């Protein structure tokens, strides 16, 4: 049997053709994951092949996802690929950030350099490709964030109709405006997130709309490319740690799966440890890994954080994420609003910048180093998930000293950088600048 979808539940493991339109196992309701039948004999030549493709201008080779298409061989060929030349995101050293976190060195893998400004593009290119392959005309998601921005762009560029469902009165304007710009039909529903998800599932079946929410196993496959590209950029030197923020936990699931596959194929010789950092007001996975009872997930009913991309109380991919944390010897940390805000300003002061959720990485590193979990001389790659311009209000409020936490509590502008009002007077300005 060739590449297929397999139920993630170890007691079920039902298998489905990759052409079936499914969002969960029909037998047990479990998560689905892609299983690729790798050409093991050929794998020894892939590193060189992938490196050579960087010289090519062919669209698939120019994409930092499809360049690694041997790891994404799920689509019966690649003629339906939808690409905006995603990936190709840099590794950027941050000296001030390393010092702040207590590390000798840190390198940021900045996914904010993607076409719509977040790592969601690495997955969405695969999700949209699957929609085209299935011959579906419409795609939908429930999100006000980076997922809708990304889905709208990939749908628009490939002639799919994007539909975004948003809970009424719960709108992140920076990201929603991208979705409007890319032409997504946007429906505000008088219901909460879970109710809308149920509604959309029914409509998807009835109207033949393809759902591109975060459980979609094709999106997870695409996000594997983030760690593959990172290792290619490091000439396959495996870091000690890969640190990333955790919301729905799809990304950590993708990283872990990709790394295990690379190890299995003999392309790397060890796994890096994965460190997931959650916002303290929205940290059920932090609690879950610490509790003995793994049969019950401690859902947070009212998640709270200004880092909206990780404001998720009921992360769908937690079973996969648990496996990856356990397999890699990983850890889960949490950071509060003040810690995230200050870490974000430090990343900004490196000339790098990121959205608030991304800065949870550095806040988490600082705590892990202080606790002795992470050594100061460790080789650490932190993944910045979103672009600095996703959330300009947050930045302006922080630097002008008026940023307030989810309960209206004032946060301290530890590294504030307020604009100064000056008179229209050269002497006065010269005196000020020294
Ligand atoms: C989606 C998102 C996250 C959370 O990723 P999960 O896969 O849901 O854990 C973090 N940061 C940004 C910027 C995101 O868009
Ligand atoms: Zn199942």
Short mmCIF file of C-alpha atoms and ligand atoms in Angstrom, two decimals:
data_model
loop_
_atom_site.label_atom_id
_atom_site.label_comp_id
_atom_site.label_asym_id
_atom_site.label_seq_id
_atom_site.Cartn_x
_atom_site.Cartn_y
_atom_site.Cartn_z
CA UNK A 1 0.00 0.00 0.00
CA UNK A 2 1.32 3.47 -0.82
CA UNK A 3 1.09 6.62 1.25
CA UNK A 4 -2.03 6.79 3.37
CA UNK A 5 -3.73 8.25 6.44
CA UNK A 6 -3.53 6.29 9.67
CA UNK A 7 -5.44 6.79 12.92
CA UNK A 8 -3.09 8.05 15.63
CA UNK A 9 -4.94 6.17 18.39
CA UNK A 10 -2.67 3.17 19.24
CA UNK A 11 -5.71 0.99 20.01
CA UNK A 12 -7.23 1.65 16.57
CA UNK A 13 -4.71 2.43 13.80
CA UNK A 14 -7.41 2.30 11.12
CA UNK A 15 -6.05 3.14 7.69
CA UNK A 16 -7.55 5.29 4.94
CA UNK A 17 -6.57 6.23 1.42
CA UNK A 18 -5.03 9.71 1.24
CA UNK A 19 -7.78 10.68 -1.21
CA UNK A 20 -10.56 10.31 1.37
CA UNK A 21 -11.98 13.57 2.69
CA UNK A 22 -11.56 13.00 6.41
CA UNK A 23 -10.76 15.15 9.41
CA UNK A 24 -10.78 12.41 12.05
CA UNK A 25 -10.87 8.61 12.22
CA UNK A 26 -14.39 7.44 11.35
CA UNK A 27 -14.02 4.42 13.66
CA UNK A 28 -12.84 6.04 16.89
CA UNK A 29 -12.74 9.80 16.29
CA UNK A 30 -8.95 9.85 16.74
CA UNK A 31 -6.49 12.18 15.04
CA UNK A 32 -5.25 11.17 11.61
CA UNK A 33 -1.66 11.25 10.47
CA UNK A 34 -0.03 10.74 7.12
CA UNK A 35 2.17 7.73 6.62
CA UNK A 36 4.54 7.91 3.68
CA UNK A 37 6.13 4.85 2.15
CA UNK A 38 9.67 6.11 1.82
CA UNK A 39 12.09 5.03 -0.84
CA UNK A 40 14.77 4.19 1.73
CA UNK A 41 17.40 3.23 -0.79
CA UNK A 42 17.13 6.66 -2.45
CA UNK A 43 17.23 8.64 0.81
CA UNK A 44 21.03 8.68 0.96
CA UNK A 45 21.03 10.96 -2.10
CA UNK A 46 18.42 13.43 -0.87
CA UNK A 47 20.66 15.87 0.99
CA UNK A 48 22.62 16.54 -2.18
CA UNK A 49 19.48 16.65 -4.31
CA UNK A 50 17.86 19.15 -1.97
CA UNK A 51 20.98 21.33 -1.93
CA UNK A 52 21.18 21.33 -5.73
CA UNK A 53 17.56 22.43 -6.00
CA UNK A 54 18.51 25.71 -4.33
CA UNK A 55 20.17 26.64 -7.64
CA UNK A 56 16.96 26.02 -9.57
CA UNK A 57 14.29 28.57 -10.48
CA UNK A 58 11.57 25.96 -10.94
CA UNK A 59 8.63 26.87 -8.64
CA UNK A 60 8.71 23.64 -6.65
CA UNK A 61 12.47 23.85 -6.13
CA UNK A 62 12.23 27.54 -5.15
CA UNK A 63 9.76 26.67 -2.39
CA UNK A 64 11.32 25.90 0.99
CA UNK A 65 8.60 23.29 1.46
CA UNK A 66 8.46 21.50 -1.91
CA UNK A 67 12.22 21.47 -2.31
CA UNK A 68 11.98 18.64 0.25
CA UNK A 69 9.11 16.93 -1.57
CA UNK A 70 10.52 13.42 -1.10
CA UNK A 71 9.38 13.92 2.52
CA UNK A 72 5.89 14.96 1.29
CA UNK A 73 5.18 12.21 -1.17
CA UNK A 74 1.46 12.00 -0.42
CA UNK A 75 -0.19 13.53 -3.42
CA UNK A 76 0.30 10.98 -6.26
CA UNK A 77 2.78 13.33 -7.87
CA UNK A 78 3.10 17.08 -7.61
CA UNK A 79 1.07 18.53 -10.48
CA UNK A 80 -1.53 20.07 -8.14
CA UNK A 81 0.96 21.90 -5.94
CA UNK A 82 -0.11 25.37 -4.82
CA UNK A 83 2.93 27.43 -3.89
CA UNK A 84 3.69 31.04 -2.96
CA UNK A 85 7.41 30.16 -2.60
CA UNK A 86 6.87 29.63 1.14
CA UNK A 87 9.61 28.61 3.54
CA UNK A 88 13.13 29.82 2.71
CA UNK A 89 13.13 31.46 6.12
CA UNK A 90 16.46 32.54 7.63
CA UNK A 91 18.42 31.43 10.66
CA UNK A 92 19.30 34.63 12.50
CA UNK A 93 21.68 34.84 15.46
CA UNK A 94 20.53 37.11 18.29
CA UNK A 95 23.39 38.12 20.60
CA UNK A 96 21.28 40.30 22.92
CA UNK A 97 18.62 37.62 23.09
CA UNK A 98 21.18 34.97 23.98
CA UNK A 99 22.58 37.15 26.78
CA UNK A 100 19.07 37.86 28.05
CA UNK A 101 18.16 34.17 28.04
CA UNK A 102 21.41 33.13 29.72
CA UNK A 103 22.80 31.32 26.67
CA UNK A 104 26.18 31.73 24.98
CA UNK A 105 24.43 31.70 21.58
CA UNK A 106 20.95 31.46 20.20
CA UNK A 107 19.73 31.27 16.63
CA UNK A 108 16.19 32.14 15.54
CA UNK A 109 14.50 30.29 12.70
CA UNK A 110 12.18 33.08 11.62
CA UNK A 111 8.97 31.78 10.09
CA UNK A 112 7.64 35.34 9.95
CA UNK A 113 9.52 35.67 6.62
CA UNK A 114 6.84 33.53 4.97
CA UNK A 115 4.48 34.96 2.28
CA UNK A 116 1.67 35.73 4.74
CA UNK A 117 3.99 36.26 7.68
CA UNK A 118 3.68 33.06 9.69
CA UNK A 119 4.60 29.37 9.67
CA UNK A 120 0.99 28.54 8.77
CA UNK A 121 2.12 28.93 5.14
CA UNK A 122 4.42 25.89 5.43
CA UNK A 123 1.37 23.78 6.19
CA UNK A 124 -1.23 25.60 4.12
CA UNK A 125 0.66 25.03 0.87
CA UNK A 126 0.06 21.30 1.45
CA UNK A 127 -3.53 21.75 2.61
CA UNK A 128 -4.41 23.79 -0.47
CA UNK A 129 -2.61 21.27 -2.68
CA UNK A 130 -4.75 18.49 -1.23
CA UNK A 131 -7.92 20.52 -1.88
CA UNK A 132 -6.89 20.95 -5.54
CA UNK A 133 -5.98 17.29 -5.84
CA UNK A 134 -9.40 16.28 -4.52
CA UNK A 135 -11.01 18.62 -7.02
CA UNK A 136 -12.82 20.62 -4.33
CA UNK A 137 -13.77 24.20 -5.06
CA UNK A 138 -14.16 25.74 -1.63
CA UNK A 139 -12.01 25.72 1.51
CA UNK A 140 -12.90 26.90 5.00
CA UNK A 141 -11.46 27.37 8.47
CA UNK A 142 -12.60 28.71 11.82
CA UNK A 143 -10.03 31.24 12.89
CA UNK A 144 -9.41 34.92 13.28
CA UNK A 145 -5.68 34.52 13.14
CA UNK A 146 -2.78 33.46 10.99
CA UNK A 147 -4.60 30.38 9.72
CA UNK A 148 -7.25 32.48 7.98
CA UNK A 149 -4.67 34.86 6.54
CA UNK A 150 -2.70 31.94 5.15
CA UNK A 151 -5.68 29.95 3.92
CA UNK A 152 -7.11 32.99 2.13
CA UNK A 153 -3.85 33.60 0.28
CA UNK A 154 -3.33 30.00 -0.82
CA UNK A 155 -6.95 29.67 -1.88
CA UNK A 156 -6.85 32.92 -3.82
CA UNK A 157 -3.68 32.07 -5.68
CA UNK A 158 -5.04 28.70 -6.79
CA UNK A 159 -8.60 29.65 -7.70
CA UNK A 160 -10.19 28.09 -4.64
CA UNK A 161 -12.94 29.97 -2.80
CA UNK A 162 -11.84 30.77 0.76
CA UNK A 163 -14.50 30.99 3.50
CA UNK A 164 -13.58 32.11 6.98
CA UNK A 165 -15.86 31.62 9.96
CA UNK A 166 -15.24 33.87 12.92
CA UNK A 167 -16.85 33.97 16.33
CA UNK A 168 -18.76 37.23 16.71
CA UNK A 169 -16.92 39.97 18.59
CA UNK A 170 -13.66 38.08 18.68
CA UNK A 171 -11.63 39.57 15.90
CA UNK A 172 -7.87 40.08 15.54
CA UNK A 173 -7.85 42.92 13.03
CA UNK A 174 -4.26 42.71 11.86
CA UNK A 175 -4.66 39.15 10.64
CA UNK A 176 -8.32 39.37 9.62
CA UNK A 177 -7.49 42.32 7.37
CA UNK A 178 -5.04 40.13 5.47
CA UNK A 179 -7.80 37.59 4.87
CA UNK A 180 -10.10 40.35 3.58
CA UNK A 181 -7.34 41.62 1.33
CA UNK A 182 -6.88 38.16 -0.21
CA UNK A 183 -10.60 38.08 -0.92
CA UNK A 184 -11.90 35.57 1.63
CA UNK A 185 -15.64 35.41 2.23
CA UNK A 186 -15.88 36.15 5.94
CA UNK A 187 -18.83 35.00 8.02
CA UNK A 188 -19.30 36.21 11.56
CA UNK A 189 -21.43 33.73 13.48
CA UNK A 190 -23.30 34.37 16.72
CA UNK A 191 -21.75 31.42 18.51
CA UNK A 192 -18.57 30.37 20.28
CA UNK A 193 -15.62 28.63 18.65
CA UNK A 194 -16.76 25.06 19.38
CA UNK A 195 -20.31 25.68 18.19
CA UNK A 196 -19.01 27.18 14.98
CA UNK A 197 -16.68 24.24 14.43
CA UNK A 198 -19.64 21.83 14.69
CA UNK A 199 -21.63 24.00 12.29
CA UNK A 200 -18.79 24.16 9.79
CA UNK A 201 -18.26 20.41 9.92
CA UNK A 202 -21.89 19.91 8.96
CA UNK A 203 -21.70 22.50 6.18
CA UNK A 204 -18.44 21.01 4.90
CA UNK A 205 -20.09 17.65 4.35
CA UNK A 206 -23.25 19.13 2.92
CA UNK A 207 -21.64 21.62 0.52
CA UNK A 208 -18.39 19.83 -0.30
CA UNK A 209 -16.21 22.42 1.39
CA UNK A 210 -12.71 21.27 2.39
CA UNK A 211 -11.80 22.12 5.99
CA UNK A 212 -8.30 23.45 6.61
CA UNK A 213 -8.33 23.62 10.40
CA UNK A 214 -5.29 22.69 12.41
CA UNK A 215 -6.12 18.95 12.70
CA UNK A 216 -5.78 18.62 8.92
CA UNK A 217 -2.99 16.02 8.55
CA UNK A 218 -1.73 17.56 5.29
CA UNK A 219 -1.01 20.85 7.04
CA UNK A 220 0.99 18.98 9.67
CA UNK A 221 3.01 17.27 6.92
CA UNK A 222 3.92 20.62 5.37
CA UNK A 223 5.10 21.98 8.70
CA UNK A 224 7.71 19.20 8.88
CA UNK A 225 9.63 21.22 6.29
CA UNK A 226 10.47 23.85 8.93
CA UNK A 227 12.85 21.50 10.73
CA UNK A 228 14.07 19.88 7.51
CA UNK A 229 15.03 23.26 6.06
CA UNK A 230 16.58 24.30 9.39
CA UNK A 231 18.82 21.21 9.36
CA UNK A 232 19.73 21.74 5.69
CA UNK A 233 20.76 25.32 6.57
CA UNK A 234 22.94 23.96 9.40
CA UNK A 235 24.58 21.39 7.09
CA UNK A 236 22.66 18.72 9.04
CA UNK A 237 24.24 19.52 12.40
CA UNK A 238 21.46 18.65 14.86
CA UNK A 239 21.00 21.27 17.61
CA UNK A 240 20.64 20.27 21.26
CA UNK A 241 17.26 22.01 21.50
CA UNK A 242 14.50 23.28 19.25
CA UNK A 243 12.25 25.72 21.13
CA UNK A 244 8.81 26.77 19.90
CA UNK A 245 5.57 28.27 21.25
CA UNK A 246 2.61 25.91 21.73
CA UNK A 247 -1.06 26.67 21.03
CA UNK A 248 -2.99 23.93 19.26
CA UNK A 249 0.28 21.92 19.30
CA UNK A 250 0.21 21.13 15.59
CA UNK A 251 3.65 22.58 15.03
CA UNK A 252 5.42 20.57 17.73
CA UNK A 253 3.66 17.48 16.39
CA UNK A 254 4.95 18.27 12.90
CA UNK A 255 8.50 18.96 14.09
CA UNK A 256 8.65 15.74 16.08
CA UNK A 257 7.26 13.64 13.23
CA UNK A 258 9.63 15.17 10.70
CA UNK A 259 12.64 14.67 12.95
CA UNK A 260 11.73 11.05 13.70
CA UNK A 261 11.37 10.38 9.98
CA UNK A 262 14.75 11.96 9.24
CA UNK A 263 16.33 9.82 11.97
CA UNK A 264 14.63 6.73 10.65
CA UNK A 265 15.87 7.46 7.12
CA UNK A 266 19.43 7.89 8.40
CA UNK A 267 19.57 11.58 7.46
CA UNK A 268 20.31 12.67 11.04
CA UNK A 269 21.97 10.71 13.84
CA UNK A 270 20.04 11.99 16.87
CA UNK A 271 16.90 13.91 17.80
CA UNK A 272 17.09 17.42 19.24
CA UNK A 273 15.12 17.92 22.44
CA UNK A 274 11.89 19.83 21.82
CA UNK A 275 10.90 22.59 24.23
CA UNK A 276 7.33 23.90 23.96
CA UNK A 277 6.51 27.18 25.66
CA UNK A 278 2.93 28.14 26.48
CA UNK A 279 1.46 31.37 27.79
CA UNK A 280 0.78 30.94 31.52
CA UNK A 281 -2.89 31.95 31.14
CA UNK A 282 -3.38 29.34 28.45
CA UNK A 283 -1.13 26.45 29.44
CA UNK A 284 -3.10 23.18 29.62
CA UNK A 285 -0.31 21.17 27.99
CA UNK A 286 2.14 22.43 30.62
CA UNK A 287 -0.19 20.99 33.27
CA UNK A 288 -0.92 17.83 31.29
CA UNK A 289 2.71 16.69 30.98
CA UNK A 290 3.08 17.14 34.73
CA UNK A 291 0.02 15.19 35.81
CA UNK A 292 0.09 11.40 36.28
CA UNK A 293 -3.35 10.83 34.81
CA UNK A 294 -2.79 11.00 31.05
CA UNK A 295 -6.37 9.85 30.32
CA UNK A 296 -7.81 13.29 31.07
CA UNK A 297 -6.69 16.50 29.45
CA UNK A 298 -6.96 19.57 31.73
CA UNK A 299 -8.72 21.88 29.26
CA UNK A 300 -8.64 25.58 30.13
CA UNK A 301 -12.16 26.89 29.56
CA UNK A 302 -11.22 30.58 29.53
CA UNK A 303 -7.70 30.85 28.09
CA UNK A 304 -6.15 34.26 28.58
CA UNK A 305 -3.11 35.87 27.00
CA UNK A 306 -2.26 38.82 24.78
CA UNK A 307 -0.33 36.34 22.63
CA UNK A 308 -3.50 35.51 20.70
CA UNK A 309 -1.85 32.93 18.42
CA UNK A 310 -1.36 30.66 21.44
CA UNK A 311 -4.58 31.56 23.28
CA UNK A 312 -5.95 28.02 23.08
CA UNK A 313 -7.43 26.16 26.02
CA UNK A 314 -8.27 22.90 24.25
CA UNK A 315 -5.38 22.06 21.89
CA UNK A 316 -6.53 19.44 19.39
CA UNK A 317 -3.12 17.91 18.69
CA UNK A 318 -2.12 17.19 22.30
CA UNK A 319 -1.84 13.37 21.92
CA UNK A 320 0.66 13.80 19.11
CA UNK A 321 2.51 16.52 20.99
CA UNK A 322 2.85 14.31 24.08
CA UNK A 323 4.47 11.57 22.01
CA UNK A 324 6.99 14.04 20.57
CA UNK A 325 7.88 15.51 23.96
CA UNK A 326 8.40 12.02 25.38
CA UNK A 327 10.32 10.70 22.38
CA UNK A 328 12.71 13.65 22.16
CA UNK A 329 13.33 14.03 25.89
CA UNK A 330 11.55 17.34 25.56
CA UNK A 331 10.06 19.74 28.08
CA UNK A 332 7.08 22.08 28.36
CA UNK A 333 7.56 25.50 29.96
CA UNK A 334 5.22 28.44 30.48
CA UNK A 335 5.76 32.20 30.53
CA UNK A 336 3.58 34.96 31.92
CA UNK A 337 2.51 38.14 30.13
CA UNK A 338 5.35 40.25 31.51
CA UNK A 339 7.96 37.64 30.59
CA UNK A 340 6.62 37.35 27.04
CA UNK A 341 6.42 41.13 26.58
CA UNK A 342 9.99 41.72 27.76
CA UNK A 343 11.38 38.84 25.70
CA UNK A 344 9.60 40.25 22.66
CA UNK A 345 11.26 43.64 23.13
CA UNK A 346 14.68 41.96 23.43
CA UNK A 347 14.13 40.04 20.19
CA UNK A 348 13.08 43.32 18.59
CA UNK A 349 16.25 45.01 19.84
CA UNK A 350 18.25 42.36 17.96
CA UNK A 351 16.79 43.82 14.76
CA UNK A 352 14.71 40.70 14.35
CA UNK A 353 11.22 41.29 15.76
CA UNK A 354 8.31 38.86 15.98
CA UNK A 355 4.70 38.63 17.11
CA UNK A 356 3.96 38.13 20.82
CA UNK A 357 3.38 34.34 20.68
CA UNK A 358 6.80 33.86 19.09
CA UNK A 359 8.53 35.67 21.94
CA UNK A 360 7.34 33.01 24.36
CA UNK A 361 10.34 31.03 23.07
CA UNK A 362 12.94 33.39 24.54
CA UNK A 363 10.93 33.84 27.74
CA UNK A 364 10.86 30.05 28.08
CA UNK A 365 14.58 29.70 27.34
CA UNK A 366 15.40 32.17 30.11
CA UNK A 367 13.45 30.05 32.60
CA UNK A 368 14.85 26.74 31.38
CA UNK A 369 18.43 28.03 31.64
CA UNK A 370 17.76 29.48 35.10
CA UNK A 371 16.35 26.11 36.21
CA UNK A 372 19.41 24.27 34.91
CA UNK A 373 17.35 22.30 32.38
CA UNK A 374 19.10 23.99 29.47
CA UNK A 375 22.87 24.47 29.67
CA UNK A 376 24.29 27.90 28.91
CA UNK A 377 26.53 26.42 26.21
CA UNK A 378 23.70 24.46 24.56
CA UNK A 379 23.16 24.71 20.82
CA UNK A 380 19.65 26.18 20.66
CA UNK A 381 17.38 27.02 17.73
CA UNK A 382 14.26 28.99 18.69
CA UNK A 383 11.45 29.18 16.15
CA UNK A 384 9.85 32.59 15.72
CA UNK A 385 6.43 31.75 14.37
CA UNK A 386 5.05 35.11 13.20
CA UNK A 387 6.05 38.46 11.75
CA UNK A 388 6.57 41.57 13.89
CA UNK A 389 3.87 43.50 11.95
CA UNK A 390 1.08 41.07 12.84
CA UNK A 391 0.37 42.91 16.06
CA UNK A 392 1.56 46.54 15.97
CA UNK A 393 -0.83 47.73 18.70
CA UNK A 394 0.86 45.46 21.22
CA UNK A 395 4.27 46.88 20.35
CA UNK A 396 3.19 50.51 20.51
CA UNK A 397 1.44 49.97 23.82
CA UNK A 398 4.45 48.19 25.32
CA UNK A 399 6.95 50.84 24.28
CA UNK A 400 4.76 53.73 25.37
CA UNK A 401 4.11 52.18 28.76
CA UNK A 402 0.37 51.50 28.47
CA UNK A 403 0.27 47.76 27.71
CA UNK A 404 -2.27 45.99 29.90
CA UNK A 405 -2.63 42.28 30.56
CA UNK A 406 -5.79 40.23 29.91
CA UNK A 407 -7.36 41.42 33.19
CA UNK A 408 -6.45 45.05 32.59
CA UNK A 409 -3.45 44.74 34.87
CA UNK A 410 -0.66 47.13 33.84
CA UNK A 411 2.51 45.52 32.48
CA UNK A 412 5.93 47.09 32.99
CA UNK A 413 7.72 48.46 29.94
CA UNK A 414 11.07 47.11 31.09
CA UNK A 415 12.69 47.84 27.73
CA UNK A 416 10.31 50.64 26.68
CA UNK A 417 11.33 52.86 23.78
CA UNK A 418 8.96 55.80 23.78
CA UNK A 419 8.87 58.33 20.94
CA UNK A 420 10.07 61.76 22.15
CA UNK A 421 8.20 64.93 21.27
CA UNK A 422 10.64 67.69 20.28
CA UNK A 423 10.27 71.35 19.25
CA UNK A 424 10.90 72.37 15.65
CA UNK A 425 14.35 73.62 16.64
CA UNK A 426 17.72 72.29 15.43
CA UNK A 427 19.60 73.45 18.55
CA UNK A 428 17.16 71.73 20.89
CA UNK A 429 17.26 68.50 18.88
CA UNK A 430 21.08 68.60 18.61
CA UNK A 431 21.31 69.03 22.38
CA UNK A 432 18.98 66.09 22.87
CA UNK A 433 20.91 63.81 20.50
CA UNK A 434 24.25 64.83 22.04
C1 LIG B 1 -0.55 29.11 15.04
C2 LIG B 1 0.53 29.86 15.74
C3 LIG B 1 1.16 29.38 16.90
C4 LIG B 1 0.72 28.11 17.57
O1 LIG B 1 1.08 26.97 16.85
P1 LIG B 1 0.36 25.56 17.18
O2 LIG B 1 0.75 24.69 16.06
O3 LIG B 1 -1.10 25.84 17.22
O4 LIG B 1 0.89 25.12 18.51
C5 LIG B 1 2.19 30.10 17.44
N1 LIG B 1 2.59 31.27 16.90
C6 LIG B 1 2.00 31.78 15.80
C7 LIG B 1 2.46 33.09 15.27
C8 LIG B 1 0.96 31.09 15.18
O5 LIG B 1 0.39 31.63 14.10
ZN1 LIG B 2 -9.27 5.35 15.01
#
